[in-house]
Amino acid sequence: MNYWYCLKCLYFRSVFYEPDGCLCVYNLVMILLQRDLQRTPSVATFAHLTNSLKHMSTVSTGLFRSSLGRKYLMALSGLFLCTFLIVHLIGNLQLFAGDGGQAFNVYSYFMTHNPLIKIVAYVNYAFILLHVFDGLYLTMQNRKARPQGYAKVDQSKSSTWSSRNMGILGTLILVFLIVHMRTFWFEMKFGNMPVISYDGDPIQYKDMYVVVVEAFEQAWYSALYVISMFALAFHLYHGFQSGFQSIGLNHHRYTPTIKSVGTFLFGILIPALFAAMPIFFYIKSL
Amino acid sequence: MKITLKVWRQQNGKTPGEFKTYQLNDVSEDMSFLEMFDILNDDLVRKQDEPVAFDHDCREGICGMCSMYINGRAHGPMTGTTTCQLHMRHFKDGDTIVVEPWRATAFPIIKDLMVDRSAFDRVIQAGGFVSVNTGNAVDANSVPIPKQDADKAFDAAACIGCGACVATCKNASAMLFVSAKVSQLALLPQGQPERHIRVKKMVEIMDAEGFGNCTNTGACEVECPKEISLENIARMNRDYLVANIAD
Ligand code: SF4
Ligand code: FES
């Protein structure tokens, strides 16, 4: 009689042990709603939400002031950037369409003109900044937690190399991002780009494809890309699964799957496909 | 066996320390690591030198006192062992062994290899009390607990507070310890009434004591003598989130 089967999250639970029901997303939302309904009998207000967010980030014991809260931010921003990466990759694979860049240019136009995409893009930049500054802050705190290091350290048997070097890998990725944004994003926005139009389409498209191809024809530029994709691979190999652990999702049945997605999709496939682009255009130019 | 020891010597927390090298010519491979230190100290005392200060108590792997960072690893090369349960047969004749104290801001050095781990006590204190009914002793079976829950709670309760997790963590984070202390009660019915307030307070003190932030390297789980699982850290992450959202 101890167990019941939660029809919401489809998992066995004992009511007795979890006074709020199980800790599934469904119940978390219900808890939140119930609290709000008790306080403001009509509808949960936006002001109330911003108030609690303010409380969480300003009061010294607030959620986002704690080490765990800052890890939640790290995890959530990181996982958001992971999903962005998939979208970015799928879009860019059109470089391989073999149509002289038409599909890619139309896609670039769409990405820079659709208002919804624009909003998501700014959210994305905000998350990158959050991830960088939060990571910097946490790293500085960690330095303070051990000012004098050990004379002899042997961590190779207890943890992976990438898990110990997330900061360095992240810095490499950031440097890459700056170069990357300068060559493509900045050019697209403010640069003097050649334009091109296609049959039966009145729009003048900026010829992003040519810019990409020209960039990748330079050996040093392509090399920087490939090296950065290695950094990305190692960063995500640890980062993807680590994000789940940070927000408390560790389950004997699902965690192995999360880890293999982190290894094969984010640690190998995605960086490899990104790296394939400069390699392809560089070799083509030879 | 012949063993060369490089041991960290430091008068107290205020003076800087340094490594001293000692030569031991007659180490038996059946000795524990601490027994080797007994021999070393015996030598030093006979030579009117000051013996190496190190913590120890039970010498059977249950008290968690014997903190030593040996050759770059907490409690030495074996996993799932304390220093007192580490035997010299795991080293080779002629080896040089580097021995350092736990290094963390939250664990200040008292002398030589001894550190002050009372930050852990303050984290436990912050957890507060557990609601229990007073009066007559209740029947043992009146609160049924499923076997797997009892086992998980017991596994978490096996933590001996040795501090190896902090010592081995590249960030000197105490997440494994604190999460074990949170979990052992969060998994049992007796721990429910204060479940949310407990996790909040323990995390607050953990941060205030100056431990670092977890980056999920997993080194603590590997070096923990009681093999406390990372699942406990996830449980604490979850409970803390729920506690902050729910009240
Ligand atoms: S969790 Fe393990 S390593 Fe950490 S204090 Fe407890 S027993 Fe020691
Ligand atoms: S002396 Fe008690 S655990 Fe080693």
XYZ file of C-alpha atoms and ligand atoms in Angstrom:
545
model
C 0.000 0.000 0.000
C 2.991 2.235 0.285
C 3.344 3.015 -3.370
C 1.138 4.778 -5.786
C 1.628 5.309 -9.450
C 1.868 8.943 -10.468
C -0.226 9.334 -13.608
C 1.317 12.715 -14.281
C 4.943 11.784 -14.473
C 4.356 8.049 -14.929
C 6.553 7.037 -12.078
C 6.106 5.055 -8.880
C 6.116 7.182 -5.765
C 5.187 6.785 -2.149
C 2.818 9.540 -1.051
C 4.093 9.223 2.418
C 7.586 10.308 1.590
C 6.937 13.181 -0.700
C 4.497 15.532 0.969
C 4.230 17.647 -2.156
C 3.705 14.677 -4.394
C 6.617 13.748 -6.587
C 9.137 16.287 -7.724
C 8.140 16.196 -11.356
C 7.727 19.258 -13.551
C 3.974 18.921 -13.410
C 3.890 19.126 -9.656
C 6.389 21.965 -9.499
C 4.116 24.021 -11.717
C 1.130 23.055 -9.585
C 2.915 24.101 -6.403
C 3.746 27.447 -7.943
C 0.217 28.025 -9.179
C -1.338 27.031 -5.874
C 0.824 29.466 -3.972
C -0.045 32.257 -6.305
C -3.719 31.467 -6.211
C -3.650 31.569 -2.422
C -2.030 34.970 -2.402
C -3.840 36.629 -5.262
C -7.138 34.839 -5.596
C -7.679 36.041 -9.155
C -4.720 35.244 -11.383
C -1.013 34.941 -10.725
C 0.348 38.345 -11.627
C 3.400 39.257 -13.602
C 4.402 41.714 -10.871
C 4.443 38.902 -8.404
C 6.737 36.843 -10.575
C 9.205 39.693 -11.053
C 9.053 40.382 -7.333
C 10.032 36.875 -6.419
C 12.796 36.936 -9.033
C 14.059 40.163 -7.491
C 13.931 38.609 -4.067
C 15.840 35.546 -5.279
C 18.653 37.619 -6.719
C 19.019 40.430 -4.172
C 18.407 38.982 -0.694
C 21.623 37.396 0.564
C 19.938 34.037 1.144
C 18.055 34.242 -2.146
C 18.164 31.402 -4.630
C 20.476 33.035 -7.187
C 22.931 34.243 -4.587
C 23.726 30.708 -3.495
C 26.277 28.427 -5.091
C 23.513 26.051 -6.139
C 21.435 28.829 -7.665
C 24.372 30.009 -9.716
C 24.874 26.467 -10.908
C 21.248 26.348 -12.024
C 21.915 29.443 -14.131
C 25.047 27.832 -15.549
C 23.129 24.676 -16.399
C 20.041 26.304 -17.853
C 21.972 28.783 -19.987
C 24.302 26.000 -21.126
C 21.484 23.669 -22.076
C 19.722 26.483 -23.927
C 22.904 27.126 -25.902
C 23.059 23.410 -26.702
C 19.639 23.543 -28.331
C 20.627 26.702 -30.184
C 23.648 24.865 -31.538
C 21.433 22.214 -33.118
C 19.331 24.847 -34.891
C 22.451 26.692 -36.003
C 23.941 23.496 -37.382
C 20.850 22.484 -39.312
C 20.705 25.941 -40.906
C 24.353 25.946 -41.827
C 24.264 22.508 -43.372
C 22.597 24.292 -46.309
C 26.088 25.461 -47.240
C 26.474 21.977 -48.657
C 23.319 22.267 -50.797
C 25.407 22.740 -53.942
C 23.124 25.460 -55.315
C 25.693 28.254 -55.345
C 24.457 29.438 -51.984
C 20.826 30.194 -52.756
C 19.327 28.125 -49.917
C 21.877 29.494 -47.472
C 21.323 33.119 -48.459
C 17.549 32.827 -48.257
C 17.963 31.217 -44.861
C 20.304 34.006 -43.658
C 17.777 36.572 -44.794
C 15.031 34.805 -42.877
C 17.154 34.557 -39.728
C 17.939 38.277 -39.747
C 14.458 39.508 -40.623
C 11.984 37.333 -38.767
C 10.988 39.223 -35.574
C 10.541 36.048 -33.509
C 13.984 34.800 -34.472
C 15.388 38.214 -33.599
C 14.008 37.975 -30.077
C 15.392 34.465 -29.654
C 18.751 35.719 -30.937
C 18.940 38.407 -28.268
C 17.933 35.894 -25.605
C 20.725 33.762 -26.961
C 23.322 36.556 -26.635
C 22.085 37.229 -23.110
C 22.541 33.579 -22.210
C 26.059 33.563 -23.638
C 26.947 36.561 -21.465
C 25.259 35.017 -18.438
C 27.133 31.759 -18.981
C 30.461 33.590 -19.347
C 30.116 35.902 -16.362
C 28.571 33.312 -14.089
C 31.349 30.898 -15.024
C 33.960 33.560 -14.334
C 32.430 34.335 -10.964
C 32.235 30.678 -9.944
C 35.822 30.068 -11.050
C 37.068 33.004 -9.003
C 35.224 31.685 -5.972
C 36.723 28.260 -6.522
C 40.204 29.761 -6.600
C 39.488 31.368 -3.261
C 38.314 28.067 -1.837
C 41.850 26.673 -2.250
C 44.455 29.438 -2.348
C 47.346 27.085 -1.713
C 47.320 24.116 -4.042
C 48.866 20.686 -3.621
C 52.483 20.053 -4.546
C 51.507 16.800 -6.170
C 48.115 16.246 -7.779
C 46.942 13.128 -9.555
C 43.367 13.637 -10.696
C 43.509 11.576 -13.853
C 42.122 8.536 -12.066
C 39.169 10.262 -10.493
C 37.821 12.622 -13.155
C 37.875 13.290 -16.885
C 40.234 15.812 -18.443
C 37.433 17.886 -19.916
C 35.582 18.131 -16.609
C 38.688 19.691 -15.052
C 39.302 22.161 -17.878
C 35.887 23.643 -18.579
C 37.154 27.160 -17.939
C 40.012 26.957 -20.423
C 37.830 25.242 -23.016
C 35.144 27.855 -22.479
C 37.657 30.675 -22.940
C 38.809 29.169 -26.240
C 35.209 28.977 -27.384
C 34.659 32.600 -26.370
C 37.682 33.782 -28.364
C 36.356 31.815 -31.294
C 32.911 33.355 -30.869
C 34.331 36.859 -30.991
C 36.218 36.142 -34.224
C 33.187 34.324 -35.600
C 30.786 37.185 -34.806
C 33.186 39.720 -36.292
C 33.496 37.912 -39.632
C 29.885 36.916 -40.119
C 27.417 38.582 -37.780
C 29.078 42.010 -37.908
C 29.485 41.877 -41.695
C 25.887 40.821 -42.163
C 24.645 43.655 -39.970
C 26.979 46.540 -40.725
C 29.299 45.405 -43.497
C 29.268 46.317 -47.154
C 28.077 43.076 -48.608
C 27.560 42.072 -52.212
C 23.892 41.515 -52.961
C 22.317 38.934 -55.166
C 18.800 38.245 -56.389
C 17.215 35.061 -57.616
C 14.767 34.455 -60.432
C 11.181 35.283 -59.593
C 12.068 36.717 -56.185
C 11.962 40.499 -55.715
C 14.147 40.473 -52.573
C 17.790 41.556 -52.776
C 19.696 39.044 -50.703
C 23.014 39.783 -49.044
C 25.428 37.225 -50.381
C 26.470 35.659 -47.105
C 27.489 32.506 -48.909
C 30.384 34.253 -50.659
C 31.590 35.752 -47.396
C 31.597 32.319 -45.771
C 33.362 30.679 -48.681
C 36.011 33.389 -48.839
C 36.652 33.147 -45.106
C 37.056 29.390 -45.245
C 39.480 29.590 -48.137
C 42.052 31.084 -45.775
C 44.073 28.354 -44.133
C 44.537 30.081 -40.773
C 40.854 30.836 -40.505
C 39.806 27.288 -41.220
C 42.437 25.993 -38.811
C 41.070 28.238 -36.061
C 37.635 26.828 -36.741
C 38.695 23.233 -36.551
C 40.686 23.744 -33.346
C 37.767 25.585 -31.775
C 35.453 22.728 -32.641
C 37.716 20.412 -30.668
C 37.394 22.772 -27.701
C 33.632 22.779 -28.205
C 33.555 18.992 -28.362
C 35.373 18.569 -25.060
C 33.378 21.361 -23.428
C 30.071 19.766 -24.367
C 31.201 16.219 -23.658
C 31.287 17.209 -19.997
C 28.916 20.160 -20.079
C 25.801 18.586 -21.532
C 25.430 15.812 -18.978
C 26.740 18.027 -16.187
C 23.897 20.479 -16.792
C 21.344 17.810 -15.976
C 23.129 16.862 -12.769
C 23.251 20.524 -11.699
C 19.524 20.953 -11.905
C 19.069 17.706 -10.034
C 18.159 15.356 -12.849
C 20.051 12.181 -12.156
C 18.154 8.960 -12.564
C 19.487 5.463 -12.929
C 17.264 4.824 -15.914
C 17.692 8.067 -17.892
C 21.140 9.324 -16.972
C 23.000 6.758 -19.113
C 20.972 7.961 -22.128
C 21.736 11.603 -21.329
C 25.420 10.733 -21.080
C 25.492 9.003 -24.443
C 23.659 11.896 -26.098
C 26.282 14.181 -24.540
C 29.101 12.043 -25.831
C 27.962 11.108 -29.322
C 25.750 13.991 -30.364
C 27.331 16.958 -28.586
C 30.826 15.550 -28.085
C 31.331 14.141 -31.586
C 28.655 14.589 -34.251
C 27.786 18.282 -33.908
C 31.379 19.589 -33.623
C 32.432 17.267 -36.451
C 29.730 18.575 -38.785
C 30.613 22.165 -37.950
C 34.283 21.439 -38.557
C 33.408 19.801 -41.867
C 32.338 23.186 -43.291
C 35.701 24.985 -43.238
C 37.491 21.786 -44.203
C 35.191 21.278 -47.200
C 35.527 24.812 -48.539
C 39.239 24.978 -47.892
C 39.894 21.749 -49.772
C 37.589 22.870 -52.566
C 39.606 26.063 -52.993
C 42.931 24.245 -53.412
C 60.766 -2.075 2.249
C 62.663 1.174 1.904
C 60.408 4.201 1.694
C 61.259 7.873 1.271
C 58.644 10.193 2.720
C 58.214 13.827 1.761
C 55.990 15.197 4.480
C 54.467 18.646 4.813
C 55.620 20.253 8.080
C 54.003 23.406 9.346
C 54.204 24.756 12.895
C 50.718 26.316 12.860
C 48.236 28.084 10.657
C 50.164 31.336 10.704
C 53.667 30.227 9.774
C 54.456 28.996 6.264
C 55.211 25.316 5.917
C 57.627 23.232 3.864
C 58.348 19.660 2.845
C 60.785 17.576 4.914
C 62.221 14.359 3.600
C 62.518 11.284 5.791
C 64.076 7.925 5.025
C 62.503 4.745 6.419
C 64.519 1.580 5.914
C 62.476 -1.073 7.560
C 58.844 -0.767 6.524
C 56.807 -3.977 6.545
C 54.260 -4.363 3.797
C 51.674 -5.476 6.337
C 51.814 -2.115 8.069
C 49.073 0.385 7.560
C 50.054 3.818 6.334
C 49.497 5.235 9.804
C 51.613 2.541 11.438
C 54.423 3.635 9.168
C 53.928 7.156 10.519
C 54.057 5.736 14.072
C 57.471 4.253 13.264
C 58.601 7.556 11.759
C 57.430 9.466 14.842
C 59.098 6.962 17.129
C 62.364 7.595 15.259
C 61.890 11.355 15.454
C 61.172 11.311 19.184
C 64.270 9.194 19.839
C 66.288 11.740 17.887
C 64.721 14.522 20.001
C 62.976 15.821 16.908
C 59.385 16.911 16.816
C 57.017 14.131 15.677
C 54.717 14.693 12.710
C 51.262 15.755 13.874
C 48.504 13.813 12.127
C 44.890 13.019 12.962
C 43.683 9.503 13.669
C 41.275 7.810 16.000
C 39.569 4.520 15.206
C 42.112 3.123 12.759
C 39.409 0.922 11.326
C 37.931 3.163 8.670
C 34.906 4.447 10.543
C 35.776 7.727 12.203
C 37.069 9.725 9.259
C 39.894 11.412 11.151
C 42.905 10.172 9.185
C 43.112 12.909 6.571
C 46.208 12.645 4.377
C 46.713 13.626 0.760
C 49.057 10.925 -0.468
C 50.859 11.111 -3.811
C 48.310 13.493 -5.234
C 45.230 11.590 -4.089
C 43.027 11.814 -1.007
C 43.719 8.804 1.238
C 46.235 7.462 -1.268
C 46.051 5.318 -4.380
C 43.232 2.955 -3.386
C 39.560 3.843 -3.836
C 37.008 3.214 -1.110
C 39.615 3.317 1.679
C 40.701 5.631 4.435
C 44.382 6.247 5.171
C 44.283 3.946 8.206
C 43.020 1.125 5.976
C 45.676 1.686 3.344
C 48.479 -0.845 3.590
C 52.088 -0.524 2.565
C 51.805 -3.507 0.218
C 50.231 -1.113 -2.273
C 53.581 0.672 -2.569
C 56.848 -0.564 -3.990
C 60.209 -0.906 -2.330
C 62.143 2.329 -2.905
C 59.073 4.485 -3.520
C 59.021 8.168 -2.677
C 55.679 9.179 -1.197
C 54.485 12.786 -0.946
C 52.148 13.434 1.996
C 50.209 16.687 2.345
C 47.339 17.912 4.484
C 43.860 18.568 3.059
C 44.034 21.949 1.376
C 40.955 24.166 1.498
C 40.104 27.570 2.885
C 37.339 25.942 4.898
C 39.807 23.453 6.427
C 42.544 25.592 7.990
C 45.758 23.791 8.889
C 46.311 23.328 12.617
C 49.729 21.720 12.433
C 51.602 19.542 9.934
C 48.980 17.170 8.500
C 46.179 18.125 10.883
C 43.367 20.327 9.624
C 40.343 21.795 11.329
C 37.246 20.181 9.820
C 34.763 21.819 12.166
C 33.178 23.586 9.181
C 31.484 20.217 8.589
C 30.065 20.265 12.118
C 28.633 23.706 11.547
C 26.956 22.515 8.347
C 25.386 19.621 10.250
C 24.277 21.941 13.050
C 22.646 24.213 10.514
C 20.492 21.268 9.481
C 18.743 21.559 12.823
C 16.510 19.016 14.473
C 14.268 16.238 13.263
C 10.664 16.142 14.470
C 10.064 13.065 16.578
C 7.151 12.159 18.758
C 8.073 12.029 22.387
C 6.353 9.744 24.853
C 6.410 5.993 24.790
C 8.692 4.210 22.402
C 6.687 3.543 19.254
C 6.355 0.135 17.761
C 9.187 -0.525 15.328
C 6.815 -1.332 12.491
C 4.445 1.574 12.875
C 6.322 3.622 10.273
C 6.776 1.372 7.261
C 9.750 2.224 5.083
C 10.337 0.482 1.760
C 13.547 -1.483 1.636
C 15.091 0.462 -1.248
C 14.465 3.799 0.484
C 15.939 2.545 3.715
C 18.974 1.272 1.811
C 19.514 4.571 0.035
C 19.179 6.519 3.268
C 21.626 4.167 4.917
C 24.115 4.527 2.066
C 23.988 8.301 2.487
C 24.310 7.988 6.249
C 27.511 5.997 5.788
C 29.395 9.268 5.265
C 32.012 9.611 7.994
C 32.754 13.283 7.431
C 36.363 12.607 6.512
C 36.619 15.517 4.085
C 38.233 13.533 1.276
C 35.577 14.850 -1.091
C 36.614 18.429 -0.368
C 40.294 17.566 -0.466
C 40.134 15.848 -3.826
C 37.748 18.290 -5.514
C 39.550 20.732 -7.775
C 37.175 23.403 -6.445
C 37.346 22.307 -2.783
C 33.585 21.862 -2.895
C 31.760 20.094 -0.066
C 28.766 19.049 -2.149
C 29.179 15.303 -1.634
C 29.343 15.605 2.136
C 26.489 18.086 2.448
C 24.309 16.165 0.024
C 24.880 12.953 1.965
C 23.769 14.709 5.147
C 20.751 16.175 3.374
C 19.797 12.884 1.742
C 19.999 10.627 4.770
C 17.047 12.528 6.229
C 15.290 13.550 3.015
C 14.782 9.890 2.162
C 13.071 8.969 5.428
C 9.622 9.874 6.765
C 11.139 11.370 9.921
C 13.019 13.871 7.783
C 10.006 15.258 5.930
C 8.703 18.039 8.203
C 11.936 20.038 8.026
C 13.024 18.834 4.610
C 12.918 22.198 2.859
C 14.221 24.391 5.628
C 17.036 21.914 6.288
C 18.430 21.907 2.767
C 18.231 25.694 2.582
C 20.094 26.239 5.819
C 22.756 23.636 5.166
C 23.515 25.079 1.736
C 23.645 28.571 3.211
C 26.252 27.553 5.799
C 28.166 25.484 3.251
C 28.541 28.630 1.117
C 29.392 30.812 4.090
C 32.172 28.468 5.216
C 34.028 29.133 1.970
C 33.777 25.806 0.167
C 33.978 26.009 -3.623
C 31.280 25.353 -6.221
C 30.582 21.957 -7.715
C 31.512 21.456 -11.372
C 30.414 17.825 -11.470
C 33.860 16.375 -12.121
C 32.844 13.371 -10.053
C 36.243 13.057 -8.366
C 34.628 13.060 -4.907
C 32.572 9.977 -5.649
C 35.689 8.113 -6.760
C 37.808 9.088 -3.751
C 35.121 8.864 -1.064
C 36.028 6.020 1.323
C 32.336 5.281 1.808
C 31.524 5.449 -1.907
C 28.783 8.024 -1.450
C 27.034 8.416 -4.809
C 26.699 11.535 -6.976
C 22.971 10.819 -6.968
C 22.934 12.461 -3.565
C 24.272 15.689 -5.048
C 21.531 15.611 -7.662
C 18.970 15.018 -4.928
C 20.244 18.037 -3.021
C 20.212 20.169 -6.184
C 16.609 19.103 -6.711
C 15.515 19.603 -3.117
C 17.105 23.022 -2.912
C 15.326 24.110 -6.072
C 12.001 22.775 -4.854
C 12.512 24.306 -1.415
C 13.168 27.708 -2.940
C 10.208 27.503 -5.261
C 7.771 26.046 -2.766
C 8.435 28.319 0.184
S 31.060 12.112 1.426
Fe 32.675 10.549 1.508
S 34.549 11.706 1.205
Fe 32.994 13.205 1.776
S 33.134 13.412 3.986
Fe 31.589 11.821 3.594
S 32.743 9.894 3.642
Fe 34.245 11.529 3.428
S 41.482 6.628 11.766
Fe 39.312 6.426 11.820
S 38.881 6.285 9.704
Fe 41.038 6.279 9.715
